[in-house]
Each structure stands twice: as C-alpha cells, then as structure tokens.
Coordinates of C-alpha atoms and ligand atoms in Angstrom, one line a residue:
M1 CA 12.8 -28.7 26.3
I2 CA 14.9 -26.7 23.9
A3 CA 17.5 -28.6 21.9
P4 CA 21.1 -27.4 22.1
A5 CA 22.2 -24.8 19.6
S6 CA 22.8 -26.7 16.4
D7 CA 23.7 -24.1 14.0
A8 CA 25.2 -20.7 13.7
W9 CA 24.6 -18.3 10.8
D10 CA 25.6 -14.8 9.7
V11 CA 22.0 -13.8 9.0
I12 CA 18.6 -15.3 9.9
V13 CA 15.6 -14.0 8.0
I14 CA 12.2 -14.5 9.7
G15 CA 9.6 -14.8 7.0
G16 CA 10.3 -15.9 3.4
A17 CA 7.7 -13.7 1.6
L18 CA 8.7 -10.8 -0.6
S19 CA 10.4 -8.6 2.0
G20 CA 12.3 -11.5 3.5
S21 CA 13.5 -13.1 0.3
A22 CA 14.3 -9.8 -1.4
T23 CA 16.4 -8.7 1.6
A24 CA 18.1 -12.2 1.6
R25 CA 18.9 -11.9 -2.1
L26 CA 20.4 -8.4 -1.8
I27 CA 22.5 -9.5 1.2
L28 CA 23.8 -12.6 -0.8
R29 CA 24.5 -10.4 -3.8
R30 CA 26.8 -8.3 -1.7
N31 CA 28.2 -11.2 0.4
P32 CA 28.1 -14.4 -1.7
T33 CA 29.7 -16.5 1.0
A34 CA 27.4 -15.3 3.9
R35 CA 25.6 -18.1 5.7
L36 CA 22.0 -17.1 5.5
L37 CA 18.9 -19.0 6.9
I38 CA 15.3 -18.2 6.0
L39 CA 12.6 -19.4 8.4
E40 CA 9.1 -19.4 6.8
R41 CA 5.9 -20.5 8.5
H42 CA 3.9 -21.7 5.5
P43 CA 4.7 -24.6 3.2
H44 CA 3.3 -22.6 0.3
F45 CA 2.3 -19.0 0.0
K46 CA -1.4 -18.3 -0.3
R47 CA -2.8 -15.3 -2.2
R48 CA -2.3 -12.1 -0.3
V49 CA -3.0 -8.4 -0.8
G50 CA -0.2 -6.3 -2.1
E51 CA -1.0 -7.1 -5.8
S52 CA -0.4 -3.8 -7.5
T53 CA 2.9 -2.2 -8.0
V54 CA 3.6 1.5 -8.5
E55 CA 6.6 3.1 -10.2
I56 CA 9.3 2.4 -7.6
S57 CA 8.1 -1.1 -6.7
A58 CA 7.9 -2.0 -10.4
Y59 CA 11.5 -0.7 -10.8
F60 CA 12.6 -2.7 -7.8
L61 CA 11.0 -5.9 -9.0
G62 CA 12.0 -5.5 -12.6
R63 CA 15.4 -4.0 -12.5
V64 CA 16.8 -4.7 -9.0
M65 CA 15.3 -8.2 -8.4
G66 CA 15.7 -8.9 -12.2
L67 CA 12.1 -10.2 -12.6
T68 CA 11.0 -8.5 -15.8
D69 CA 10.5 -11.8 -17.7
H70 CA 8.8 -13.5 -14.8
L71 CA 6.5 -10.5 -14.4
L72 CA 5.5 -10.5 -18.1
E73 CA 5.0 -14.2 -18.2
H74 CA 3.2 -14.9 -15.0
H75 CA 1.5 -11.6 -14.1
L76 CA -0.2 -8.7 -15.9
P77 CA 1.2 -5.3 -17.0
K78 CA -0.6 -2.5 -15.2
Q79 CA -2.0 0.6 -16.9
G80 CA -1.9 3.2 -14.1
M81 CA -4.7 4.1 -11.7
R82 CA -8.3 5.1 -12.4
F83 CA -10.8 6.7 -10.0
W84 CA -14.6 6.5 -10.3
S85 CA -16.8 8.8 -8.2
M86 CA -20.6 9.1 -7.8
N87 CA -23.3 11.2 -6.2
A88 CA -27.1 11.1 -6.1
A89 CA -27.3 12.1 -9.7
T90 CA -25.1 9.3 -11.0
S91 CA -27.3 6.6 -12.5
S92 CA -24.8 4.5 -14.5
L93 CA -21.2 3.6 -15.0
A94 CA -21.0 6.1 -17.9
D95 CA -22.2 8.9 -15.6
C96 CA -19.5 8.4 -13.0
S97 CA -16.9 11.1 -12.9
E98 CA -13.6 9.5 -14.0
I99 CA -9.9 10.2 -13.5
G100 CA -7.4 8.1 -15.4
P101 CA -4.8 7.9 -18.1
G102 CA -6.2 8.9 -21.6
Y103 CA -3.5 6.7 -23.2
N104 CA -1.4 3.9 -21.8
V105 CA 1.1 4.9 -19.2
R106 CA 4.8 5.6 -19.7
L107 CA 6.6 3.7 -16.9
P108 CA 6.3 0.0 -16.2
G109 CA 3.9 -1.4 -13.6
Y110 CA 2.4 -4.8 -12.9
Q111 CA -0.6 -6.5 -11.3
V112 CA 0.9 -9.5 -9.5
D113 CA -0.4 -12.6 -7.9
R114 CA 1.6 -12.6 -4.7
A115 CA 1.4 -16.3 -4.1
V116 CA 3.3 -16.8 -7.4
L117 CA 5.6 -13.9 -7.1
D118 CA 6.7 -14.5 -3.5
E119 CA 7.3 -18.2 -4.2
H120 CA 9.5 -17.3 -7.2
V121 CA 11.6 -14.8 -5.3
L122 CA 12.1 -17.2 -2.4
Q123 CA 13.2 -19.9 -4.9
L124 CA 15.7 -17.5 -6.4
A125 CA 17.1 -16.7 -2.9
Q126 CA 17.5 -20.4 -2.3
Q127 CA 19.3 -20.9 -5.7
E128 CA 21.6 -18.0 -4.8
G129 CA 22.7 -19.6 -1.5
A130 CA 20.1 -19.1 1.2
T131 CA 19.1 -22.1 3.3
V132 CA 15.3 -22.2 3.6
R133 CA 13.4 -24.1 6.3
R134 CA 9.6 -24.3 5.9
P135 CA 7.1 -24.8 7.4
V136 CA 8.6 -23.7 10.7
K137 CA 7.5 -21.2 13.3
V138 CA 9.8 -18.7 15.0
K139 CA 8.8 -18.4 18.7
H140 CA 11.2 -15.9 20.2
I141 CA 14.3 -13.9 19.5
R142 CA 16.9 -13.1 22.2
L143 CA 18.8 -9.9 21.2
T144 CA 22.4 -9.4 22.2
P145 CA 23.5 -6.0 20.8
G146 CA 26.7 -6.4 18.9
G147 CA 26.9 -10.1 19.6
A148 CA 25.1 -13.3 18.5
Q149 CA 21.3 -13.2 18.3
T150 CA 19.4 -16.3 19.3
V151 CA 16.3 -17.4 17.5
E152 CA 14.0 -20.0 19.0
W153 CA 11.9 -21.8 16.4
E154 CA 9.8 -24.9 16.1
D155 CA 10.1 -27.5 13.3
A156 CA 7.2 -30.0 13.3
G157 CA 6.7 -29.4 17.0
M158 CA 10.4 -29.9 17.8
P159 CA 12.1 -26.8 19.4
R160 CA 15.2 -25.6 17.7
L161 CA 17.7 -22.9 18.5
S162 CA 19.9 -21.0 16.0
T163 CA 22.2 -18.1 16.4
A164 CA 23.3 -15.4 14.0
R165 CA 25.1 -12.1 14.0
W166 CA 22.0 -10.5 12.3
V167 CA 18.3 -11.2 12.4
V168 CA 16.0 -9.7 9.8
D169 CA 12.4 -9.5 10.9
A170 CA 10.3 -9.9 7.7
S171 CA 7.3 -11.5 9.5
G172 CA 4.8 -9.1 8.0
F173 CA 1.8 -8.0 10.0
A174 CA 2.8 -10.5 12.8
A175 CA 5.7 -8.0 13.4
L176 CA 7.3 -10.6 15.7
L177 CA 10.3 -8.6 17.0
G178 CA 8.5 -5.3 17.2
R179 CA 5.7 -6.7 19.3
Q180 CA 8.1 -8.8 21.4
E181 CA 10.3 -5.8 22.2
G182 CA 7.5 -3.3 22.7
W183 CA 8.5 -1.2 19.6
H184 CA 5.3 -1.8 17.7
R185 CA 2.9 1.2 17.9
P186 CA -0.6 1.4 16.5
N187 CA -1.2 4.6 14.5
L188 CA -4.3 5.9 16.3
R189 CA -4.5 9.0 14.0
H190 CA -5.6 6.7 11.1
P191 CA -8.4 4.3 12.1
T192 CA -8.8 2.6 8.7
A193 CA -10.1 -1.0 8.1
A194 CA -10.1 -3.2 5.0
C195 CA -12.1 -6.2 3.8
W196 CA -11.0 -8.1 0.6
T197 CA -11.5 -11.2 -1.4
R198 CA -10.9 -12.5 -5.0
W199 CA -13.9 -12.7 -7.4
T200 CA -14.9 -14.6 -10.5
G201 CA -17.4 -13.4 -13.0
V202 CA -16.4 -9.8 -12.9
K203 CA -17.3 -8.0 -16.2
S204 CA -14.2 -6.5 -18.0
W205 CA -14.0 -2.7 -18.2
D206 CA -13.1 -3.3 -21.9
D207 CA -15.9 -5.6 -22.7
P208 CA -17.4 -4.9 -26.2
A209 CA -20.9 -5.2 -24.8
L210 CA -20.1 -2.4 -22.4
A211 CA -18.7 -0.4 -25.3
A212 CA -21.9 -1.0 -27.2
K213 CA -24.0 0.1 -24.2
F214 CA -21.9 3.2 -23.5
P215 CA -20.2 4.1 -26.9
A216 CA -19.1 7.7 -25.9
W217 CA -17.8 6.5 -22.6
S218 CA -15.8 3.7 -24.3
A219 CA -14.5 5.9 -27.1
R220 CA -13.2 8.7 -24.9
C221 CA -10.4 6.6 -23.3
R222 CA -7.6 5.1 -25.5
A223 CA -5.9 3.2 -22.6
I224 CA -6.7 -0.3 -21.5
R225 CA -9.0 0.3 -18.6
S226 CA -9.2 -3.3 -17.4
V227 CA -5.6 -3.7 -16.3
A228 CA -5.5 -0.4 -14.4
T229 CA -6.0 -0.4 -10.7
N230 CA -9.6 0.9 -10.8
H231 CA -10.8 2.6 -7.7
L232 CA -14.5 3.0 -6.8
T233 CA -14.8 5.8 -4.3
G234 CA -17.4 7.1 -1.8
Y235 CA -17.3 9.3 1.2
G236 CA -14.7 7.8 3.6
W237 CA -14.1 4.7 1.5
W238 CA -12.5 3.4 -1.7
A239 CA -12.4 0.0 -3.3
W240 CA -9.7 -1.5 -5.5
V241 CA -10.3 -3.6 -8.5
I242 CA -7.2 -5.4 -9.6
P243 CA -7.2 -8.1 -12.3
L244 CA -5.0 -11.1 -11.8
R245 CA -3.5 -13.4 -14.5
G246 CA -6.0 -16.3 -15.0
G247 CA -9.2 -14.2 -14.7
D248 CA -9.8 -13.8 -11.0
V249 CA -10.1 -10.2 -9.8
S250 CA -8.9 -8.9 -6.5
I251 CA -11.5 -6.5 -5.0
G252 CA -11.4 -5.0 -1.5
V253 CA -12.5 -2.0 0.3
T254 CA -10.7 0.3 2.7
F255 CA -12.6 2.8 4.9
D256 CA -12.0 5.2 7.7
Q257 CA -13.9 3.8 10.6
R258 CA -14.8 7.3 11.8
L259 CA -16.7 8.0 8.6
C260 CA -18.4 4.8 7.5
A261 CA -18.7 1.0 8.0
L262 CA -19.6 -2.0 6.1
P263 CA -23.4 -2.5 5.7
P264 CA -24.8 -5.0 8.1
G265 CA -25.3 -8.6 7.0
P266 CA -24.6 -12.2 8.1
R267 CA -21.6 -12.8 5.9
L268 CA -18.6 -10.6 5.4
A269 CA -18.5 -11.3 1.6
D270 CA -22.1 -10.2 1.2
R271 CA -21.5 -7.1 3.3
L272 CA -18.6 -6.2 1.0
K273 CA -20.7 -6.8 -2.1
T274 CA -23.6 -4.8 -0.8
L275 CA -21.2 -1.8 -0.3
L276 CA -19.8 -2.3 -3.8
L277 CA -23.2 -2.4 -5.4
T278 CA -24.1 1.0 -3.9
H279 CA -21.7 2.4 -6.6
P280 CA -23.0 2.5 -10.2
A281 CA -19.7 1.2 -11.5
G282 CA -20.0 -1.7 -9.0
R283 CA -23.5 -2.5 -10.1
E284 CA -22.4 -2.6 -13.8
L285 CA -19.4 -4.8 -13.2
F286 CA -20.0 -7.0 -10.2
S287 CA -23.7 -7.9 -10.2
A288 CA -22.9 -11.4 -11.4
A289 CA -19.6 -11.7 -9.6
N290 CA -19.0 -14.4 -6.9
C291 CA -16.3 -14.3 -4.4
R292 CA -13.9 -17.2 -3.8
D293 CA -15.0 -19.0 -0.6
H294 CA -12.4 -19.2 2.2
D295 CA -10.6 -16.2 0.7
V296 CA -12.5 -13.4 2.5
H297 CA -10.5 -11.3 4.9
Y298 CA -11.0 -8.4 7.3
R299 CA -8.5 -6.3 9.2
A300 CA -9.2 -3.3 11.3
N301 CA -6.8 -0.6 12.4
L302 CA -4.4 -1.1 9.5
A303 CA -1.8 1.6 10.3
Y304 CA 1.1 1.1 12.7
D305 CA 4.8 2.0 13.0
S306 CA 7.7 1.1 15.2
T307 CA 9.7 3.1 17.7
T308 CA 12.8 1.3 16.6
Y309 CA 13.6 -0.1 13.1
A310 CA 17.1 -1.5 13.8
V311 CA 19.5 -2.2 16.6
D312 CA 23.0 -3.6 16.4
G313 CA 22.0 -7.2 15.4
A314 CA 18.4 -6.9 14.2
V315 CA 16.6 -5.0 11.5
L316 CA 12.9 -4.8 10.5
V317 CA 11.7 -4.8 6.9
G318 CA 8.4 -4.7 5.1
D319 CA 5.2 -4.9 7.1
A320 CA 7.1 -6.1 10.1
A321 CA 8.4 -2.6 10.3
A322 CA 5.3 -0.5 9.7
F323 CA 2.2 0.0 7.5
M324 CA 0.4 3.2 6.5
D325 CA -2.5 2.7 4.1
P326 CA -3.1 0.6 0.9
F327 CA -4.2 3.7 -1.1
Y328 CA -1.7 4.4 -3.9
S329 CA -0.2 0.9 -3.3
P330 CA 2.9 2.0 -1.3
G331 CA 3.5 -1.4 0.4
M332 CA 6.1 -2.7 -2.1
D333 CA 7.8 0.7 -2.3
W334 CA 8.3 0.5 1.5
I335 CA 9.7 -3.1 0.9
A336 CA 12.0 -1.8 -1.8
F337 CA 13.5 0.9 0.5
G338 CA 13.6 -1.4 3.6
A339 CA 15.2 -4.4 1.8
T340 CA 17.8 -2.3 0.1
A341 CA 18.7 -0.3 3.3
A342 CA 18.8 -3.4 5.4
A343 CA 21.1 -5.2 3.0
A344 CA 23.4 -2.2 2.9
L345 CA 23.5 -2.1 6.7
I346 CA 24.1 -5.8 7.2
S347 CA 26.7 -5.9 4.5
A348 CA 28.7 -3.0 6.1
S349 CA 28.6 -4.8 9.4
L350 CA 29.8 -8.1 7.9
R351 CA 32.7 -6.1 6.4
G352 CA 33.6 -5.0 9.9
E353 CA 32.1 -1.5 10.1
P354 CA 30.7 -0.6 13.5
A355 CA 27.0 -1.4 13.2
G356 CA 25.6 0.7 16.1
P357 CA 25.6 4.1 14.3
L358 CA 24.4 2.5 11.1
A359 CA 21.4 0.9 12.9
A360 CA 20.7 4.2 14.6
Q361 CA 20.7 5.9 11.1
Y362 CA 18.3 3.2 9.8
T363 CA 15.9 3.9 12.6
Q364 CA 16.2 7.6 12.1
D365 CA 15.6 7.3 8.3
F366 CA 12.6 5.1 8.6
T367 CA 11.1 7.1 11.4
V368 CA 11.4 10.3 9.5
A369 CA 10.1 8.7 6.3
Y370 CA 7.1 7.1 7.9
E371 CA 6.0 10.4 9.5
R372 CA 6.5 12.6 6.5
W373 CA 5.0 10.0 4.1
F374 CA 2.0 9.5 6.4
R375 CA 1.3 13.2 6.9
A376 CA 1.9 14.0 3.2
L377 CA -0.5 11.4 1.8
Y378 CA -2.8 9.8 4.3
L379 CA -3.6 11.8 7.5
D380 CA -7.4 12.6 7.2
K381 CA -7.4 11.9 3.4
Y382 CA -10.6 9.9 3.8
Y383 CA -12.6 13.1 4.4
Y384 CA -12.0 14.0 0.7
M385 CA -11.8 10.4 -0.6
G386 CA -14.6 10.2 -3.1
D387 CA -15.0 14.0 -3.9
H388 CA -14.0 14.1 -7.6
E389 CA -12.7 17.6 -7.6
L390 CA -10.6 17.4 -4.5
M391 CA -9.3 13.9 -5.4
L392 CA -8.3 15.2 -8.8
L393 CA -6.3 18.0 -7.3
A394 CA -4.6 15.6 -4.8
F395 CA -3.9 13.0 -7.5
R396 CA -2.2 15.5 -9.8
L397 CA -0.1 16.9 -6.9
D398 CA 0.6 13.6 -5.2
L399 CA 1.7 11.8 -8.3
G400 CA 3.7 14.8 -9.6
M401 CA 5.6 15.2 -6.3
Y402 CA 6.3 11.4 -6.3
Y403 CA 7.7 11.7 -9.8
L404 CA 9.7 14.8 -9.1
G405 CA 11.2 13.5 -5.9
A406 CA 11.3 9.8 -5.4
V407 CA 10.8 8.1 -8.8
Q408 CA 13.1 10.4 -10.8
H409 CA 15.8 10.0 -8.2
V410 CA 15.7 6.2 -8.3
F411 CA 15.6 5.9 -12.1
R412 CA 18.5 8.3 -12.4
T413 CA 20.7 7.0 -9.5
G414 CA 20.0 3.3 -10.0
P415 CA 19.5 0.7 -7.2
S416 CA 21.6 2.6 -4.7
G417 CA 18.9 5.3 -4.8
L418 CA 16.7 3.0 -2.8
E419 CA 19.1 2.9 0.2
T420 CA 17.4 5.9 1.8
P421 CA 13.6 6.1 1.6
G422 CA 12.5 9.0 -0.6
F423 CA 10.8 10.9 2.2
A424 CA 13.9 10.6 4.5
R425 CA 16.3 12.3 2.0
R426 CA 17.5 15.7 3.3
C427 CA 16.0 17.6 0.3
A428 CA 12.5 16.0 1.0
G429 CA 11.7 18.1 4.1
G430 CA 10.2 21.1 2.3
P431 CA 8.2 19.1 -0.3
A432 CA 6.9 16.8 2.4
A433 CA 5.7 19.8 4.4
L434 CA 4.0 21.3 1.3
M435 CA 2.3 18.0 0.7
A436 CA 1.2 17.7 4.3
L437 CA -0.2 21.3 4.0
Y438 CA -2.3 20.8 0.9
N439 CA -3.5 17.4 2.2
R440 CA -4.6 19.0 5.4
R441 CA -6.3 21.8 3.6
L442 CA -8.2 19.5 1.2
A443 CA -9.4 17.6 4.2
A444 CA -10.6 20.8 5.8
I445 CA -12.3 21.9 2.6
A446 CA -14.0 18.5 2.3
Q447 CA -15.3 18.8 5.9
S448 CA -16.7 22.3 5.1
R449 CA -18.3 20.9 1.9
R450 CA -20.0 18.2 4.0
R451 CA -21.4 20.8 6.4
R452 CA -22.7 22.9 3.5
G453 CA -24.1 19.9 1.6
V454 CA -21.9 20.4 -1.5
W455 CA -19.4 17.6 -1.0
G456 CA -19.0 15.6 -4.2
R457 CA -20.8 18.2 -6.4
R458 CA -18.7 17.3 -9.4
N459 CA -19.0 13.5 -9.0
T460 CA -21.2 13.0 -12.0
G461 CA -20.4 13.5 -15.7
R462 CA -16.7 14.6 -15.5
Y463 CA -13.8 13.0 -17.2
F464 CA -10.2 13.9 -16.7
P465 CA -7.9 12.1 -19.2
F466 CA -4.6 12.2 -17.3
T467 CA -1.4 12.4 -19.3
S468 CA 1.4 10.4 -17.6
Y469 CA 4.1 12.4 -16.0
E470 CA 7.6 12.0 -17.5
F471 CA 11.1 13.2 -16.3
N472 CA 11.2 16.1 -18.7
A473 CA 10.9 19.9 -18.7
R474 CA 7.1 19.8 -18.5
L475 CA 7.0 18.1 -15.1
V476 CA 7.7 21.2 -13.0
P477 CA 5.3 23.5 -14.9
R478 CA 2.5 20.8 -14.7
L479 CA 3.1 20.6 -10.9
A480 CA 3.1 24.4 -10.7
A481 CA -0.3 24.5 -12.6
A482 CA -1.8 22.0 -10.2
T483 CA -0.5 24.0 -7.3
A484 CA -2.1 27.2 -8.8
R485 CA -5.4 25.3 -9.0
W486 CA -5.2 24.5 -5.4
L487 CA -4.4 28.1 -4.5
A488 CA -7.4 29.2 -6.6
L489 CA -9.6 26.8 -4.7
E490 CA -8.4 28.3 -1.5
L491 CA -9.4 31.7 -2.6
R492 CA -12.8 30.5 -3.9
E493 CA -13.7 28.3 -1.1
G494 CA -10.9 27.4 1.3
W495 CA -11.1 30.8 3.1
R496 CA -14.2 29.5 5.0
T497 CA -11.9 27.2 7.0
W498 CA -8.7 29.2 7.3
F499 CA -9.4 30.1 10.9
R500 CA -11.5 27.2 11.9
R501 CA -9.9 24.5 14.1
P502 CA -10.3 21.0 12.4
S503 CA -12.7 18.8 14.2
H504 CA -12.4 15.1 13.9
A505 CA -15.2 12.6 13.9
T506 CA -14.9 9.8 16.4
I507 CA -15.4 6.2 15.5
Q508 CA -18.5 5.7 17.6
S509 CA -20.4 8.9 16.9
Q510 CA -20.2 8.7 13.1
L511 CA -21.6 5.2 12.7
P512 CA -25.3 5.2 11.9
A513 CA -27.2 2.8 14.1
S514 CA -28.1 0.7 11.0
A515 CA -24.4 0.2 10.3
L516 CA -23.8 -1.2 13.8
R517 CA -26.6 -3.7 13.8
G518 CA -25.1 -7.1 13.1
S519 CA -21.6 -5.6 12.8
A520 CA -20.6 -4.7 16.3
D521 CA -17.1 -5.7 15.2
L522 CA -16.9 -2.5 13.2
A523 CA -17.7 -0.2 16.0
A524 CA -14.6 -0.6 18.0
P525 CA -10.9 -1.2 17.4
L526 CA -10.4 -4.8 16.6
P527 CA -7.5 -7.2 16.4
A528 CA -6.8 -8.4 12.9
R529 CA -8.5 -11.5 11.8
S530 CA -9.6 -13.2 8.6
R531 CA -12.1 -15.8 7.6
Ligands
FAD1 C1 -5.8 -4.2 2.3 C2 -4.4 -4.1 1.8 C3 -4.1 -3.9 0.5 C4 -2.8 -3.8 0.0 N1 -2.5 -3.5 -1.3 C5 -1.3 -3.3 -1.7 C6 -1.0 -3.0 -3.1 O1 -1.8 -3.0 -3.9 N2 0.3 -2.9 -3.4 C7 1.4 -2.9 -2.5 O2 2.5 -2.7 -2.9 N3 1.1 -3.2 -1.2 C8 -0.2 -3.4 -0.8 N4 -0.4 -3.7 0.5 C9 0.7 -3.9 1.4 C10 1.3 -5.3 1.1 O3 0.4 -6.3 1.3 C11 2.4 -5.5 2.1 O4 3.2 -4.4 2.2 C12 3.3 -6.7 1.8 O5 2.6 -7.9 1.4 C13 4.2 -7.1 2.9 O6 5.1 -8.1 2.6 P1 6.0 -8.7 3.7 O7 6.9 -9.7 3.0 O8 6.6 -7.7 4.5 O9 4.9 -9.5 4.6 P2 4.0 -10.7 4.4 O10 3.7 -10.8 2.9 O11 2.9 -10.6 5.3 O12 4.9 -12.0 4.7 C14 5.3 -12.3 6.0 C15 5.8 -13.7 6.0 O13 6.3 -14.0 7.4 C16 5.9 -15.3 7.7 N5 5.8 -15.4 9.2 C17 5.0 -14.7 10.0 N6 5.2 -15.1 11.3 C18 6.2 -16.0 11.2 C19 6.8 -16.8 12.2 N7 6.5 -16.7 13.5 N8 7.8 -17.7 11.8 C20 8.1 -17.9 10.5 N9 7.5 -17.2 9.5 C21 6.6 -16.2 9.9 C22 4.5 -15.4 7.1 O14 4.2 -16.8 6.9 C23 4.7 -14.7 5.7 O15 5.1 -15.5 4.7 C24 -1.7 -3.9 1.0 C25 -2.0 -4.1 2.3 C26 -3.3 -4.2 2.7 C27 -3.5 -4.5 4.2

C-alpha cells in the first residue's frame, strides 16, 4: 500500500552521485529558496569508473563546482594521456611505440576516486540546502507535463510518495526514467564492452628501477608518466591505467566485441590480467599486481542514448541520459554540459518561463550533440585503435579540434559556456562533419591495412613527444599541419579504399573459437552485470 503524499518539492533529483548532486548545487545556486530533495539508493558510494577528467570536466569540477582544493588534497593531478602500442617485433616496454606529452601539460586535470569525490559533492549539496534521503529506492515516476510529477520511492521497505514540479533523473546506467518511458535506446552501431577493477602492486612508470633498466626510454620523457592516463592498446581494444590517491591503480579494458574478446578463463579478473599481459607494457608493470577482490566488473554494450532528454517536468542528466565510450574520458564532460543545461532549464521554469519550448530545445541540443560527438570520435574507431600511426594522427586532430572548439569556448566564456554542449553549438556542424570524415577514413585505412597485413607497422620503436595545445596563434597552424598529414596519408595509401564500401565485422564471425570457449557471455549482447 502506498502512503499518502507527504511532501511536495520544487525539484526531486533521483541519484545523488556526481551528476545528481552537481545539478542540485547549480539549481540551488540560482534558486537558493528552492525545495530540493535528493533520493539516493546507496548509504555510501563505492568506487566507480569515471576516474579521469579531461579539460572541460576538470574546469567544471575546479572552477564551477569550486573543488580545486578538494581535488588537490584528496585526489591526484593528471598529466595528460599516453598511448602505448605493440606489434610482433615489440619485446619490451621500451620498444613500445609511445605517444604522450614530452613535458607536463598546460591545463589542469585530475585522477579522482569517485567514491570520495561524489560523497563530497553530495555533502556540499546538502550544506547548500538540499534534503538528502539515503539509502532509498525510487520505484516509479508518474509524469504530468507542466504539472506536478509524482515519485514513488521506498524507504526501508516502506512505500513513500512525493511530488515536485521537476524531476531530474541522475540514476546513471539504471536510466530509470528513460527505460520506464521507452526513451532509452541501445546504440547498436557501437558494440563495445568493458571489464575493470582496482589493483595493488602495480609498478610505477617513474620507478627508478625501470629507469635503470631502460635509461634512454626514461630520459626521453620529461613529464611525470605515472599520473597520466596511460593507455595500452591492441587491435580492437585499449586498457586504461589510472593511479588513485593511496596507491591503488584503476585498470580496465574496453573492446569492440566485433574485433576481439577477453581470453577464456574461469575468473573474470584472470581473463583481464591475461589480456593485459599480452602487452609488453602490461608484462613490465602488472606481473606482480593483484586485483581487489569483490571489485571486478564487466559491462557489455556500453553505448546508448535517449530519444527524449527532457519534457516539461523532467530532465535527464549524466549516464541516465546517454553514454558513448570511455575512450578520451568524456563522461564527466557530458555531466558538465547536462548539469549546467538542466539547471538553466529548471531555473527558467521556476522563474515562470514556459518550460515546454525549453525542454524541447534541451532534447534537440543533446540529440544533436550525441550524434555529432559519436560520429566524430567513436564510430568504428576500434578498427584503428592500436595502430600507432593512425592513432597519432587521430589524437592530434581530435585533441586539437577539442581545444579549438569546446575547451577554448568554455575557458573564454566561463560557466555559461557549458549551457550548450560543444557539439550542439551552431558553429560546430562543419568541424563535426570534418571529424566524422577523417575518423571514417582512418577506420577504412585500418581495415585495408589488416587485409594487406601491414596494420600496426609502426607500433615498435617510435616516440612522439606531444607538446600540449594552448589557446594561442599556433593552435590553428598545428591543426592544419595534422590535417595535411592526413591528406598525405590519403594520397599515399587511402586511395585504395576511396571507392570501396566499408564492410563491418559482425560480433559472432570475428570471435576466434578459442575466445568463445568458457566465455559464451562475450559472444552475444549481454545485460550489464558486475561481480
Ligand atoms: C568502463 C568505463 C570507464 C569510464 N571512464 C571514465 C573516465 O575515465 N572519465 C569520465 O569522465 N567518465 C568515465 N566514464 C563515465 C562515468 O563513469 C560516468 O559518466 C559517470 O560516472 C556517470 O555519473 P552519474 O552521476 O551520471 O551516474 P552514476 O555515477 O552511475 O550514479 C547514479 C546514482 O544513481 C543512484 N540510483 C540508481 N538507481 C536509483 C534508484 N532507483 N533510486 C535511487 N537512486 C538510484 C545510484 O545509487 C548512483 O549513486 C566511464 C564509464 C565506463 C563504463
């Protein structure tokens, strides 16, 4: 039996992790007297993925959420991204081809422990006026466009009912409202899966013993390698290595299920480690590493979006809205845009502006942003994931376009620059199309290289000491130079595929029989689970 409605609110936020508590704080900042309730399922946050910021998410956490001191005291500063590739000729870590900053990076970034960060942001939301109920479980939301929304939830087994003018769904992968309303849509063009855990006993990239073993390798890089997000890459997969404050290291792999699978084995953690040890960098760093028990997770079919992101009375933020891919760590950028736009929308409505058109605009912006963002960076990228030469081109172009468009805009405009996701801005159509074009072409060239047996030919013995981009007169010429390199590659090699229709591997056909033994779970689309 459901108890009678006991409370009425201006806003109810479902989920108190980063996207929920950040949205709550931004709403309260604009409307200090708003009655805002946060309903969170867990009594304490556990560790979760989403541990690496990039330029926009670091800006959002540091300058918009005001967390710079917290980030410096309780987390680690990040020194950019590094990529390590290999081929049959790579015998040691020092042989791997490397891409990464030669010196420390220019803009701030952090490696965060999400259990600590999310707890802190939720606490701040509470101090700033939000009422928090946890652990409670939201069961159902009854939407009344333009009216009072009804949220059914359970507190220690007791049914409760609350109403609010606005509901913010920040329930993460559970995507409560999207699934309930039939808005949730798996992205079948991108069948990626991930497996992750936290490890102890991982050797540091800056270990003096390693420097003694590989002196030239150590001396060529002046940056701190160990606090970068280090990426181990192979055909169709990449693994992240993210250090956490206190010594644990977050390591996980993401792969395209059409191109590869986890090796067989009885335990998920062992299968992950077996894959990591196929890489010379993995063998050097992880041989003595052990994973934290009860912290091994697996999720298939990571990508999804939503046909609707807001209606008059409800708005989706963070993972409850959509997810693309963990490569380049865009998750908290997506949260920064969603939280800021949702707070602006709800604040306008609480001020009396008609919400219908604003909600329609929110849906339009996030629909456009997701599609452009996905096609520009992720569609079929795993065909060239792991090929040093193609990855280097993509990295220089992708990062340069990010700086030229989104990052520069946010730093110059300030927090209001986050109200529209970068890819949804009117001026972003042309650049997004260019990015989608070179991404598509690099995938086609990679497929041609596989057919010709030359994929990954530069994966041994190369080092590219990247110089961080800055907002200065060199940014455009550097991007132009990277574009010229891509065009030269087209003339040298790309012509082979100009008139060839792209063919896509299917999940079943590409899996070697050995990969399927003992891992039937990887052969077909799976629901998310963890163990
Ligand atoms: C493999 C992988 C690696 C990633 N790496 C990165 C990275 O390096 N950097 C990055 O920026 N992003 C990364 N991401 C993305 C990032 O994890 C997410 O974008 C981010 O954690 C989403 O935060 P959120 O607050 O939206 O959702 P969540 O963190 O999932 O929080 C949702 C909250 O809702 C609560 N909840 C759920 N259901 C209910 C209910 N019925 N009632 C009440 N409460 C409920 C949950 O308890 C939870 O606290 C990665 C994602 C994956 C899958």
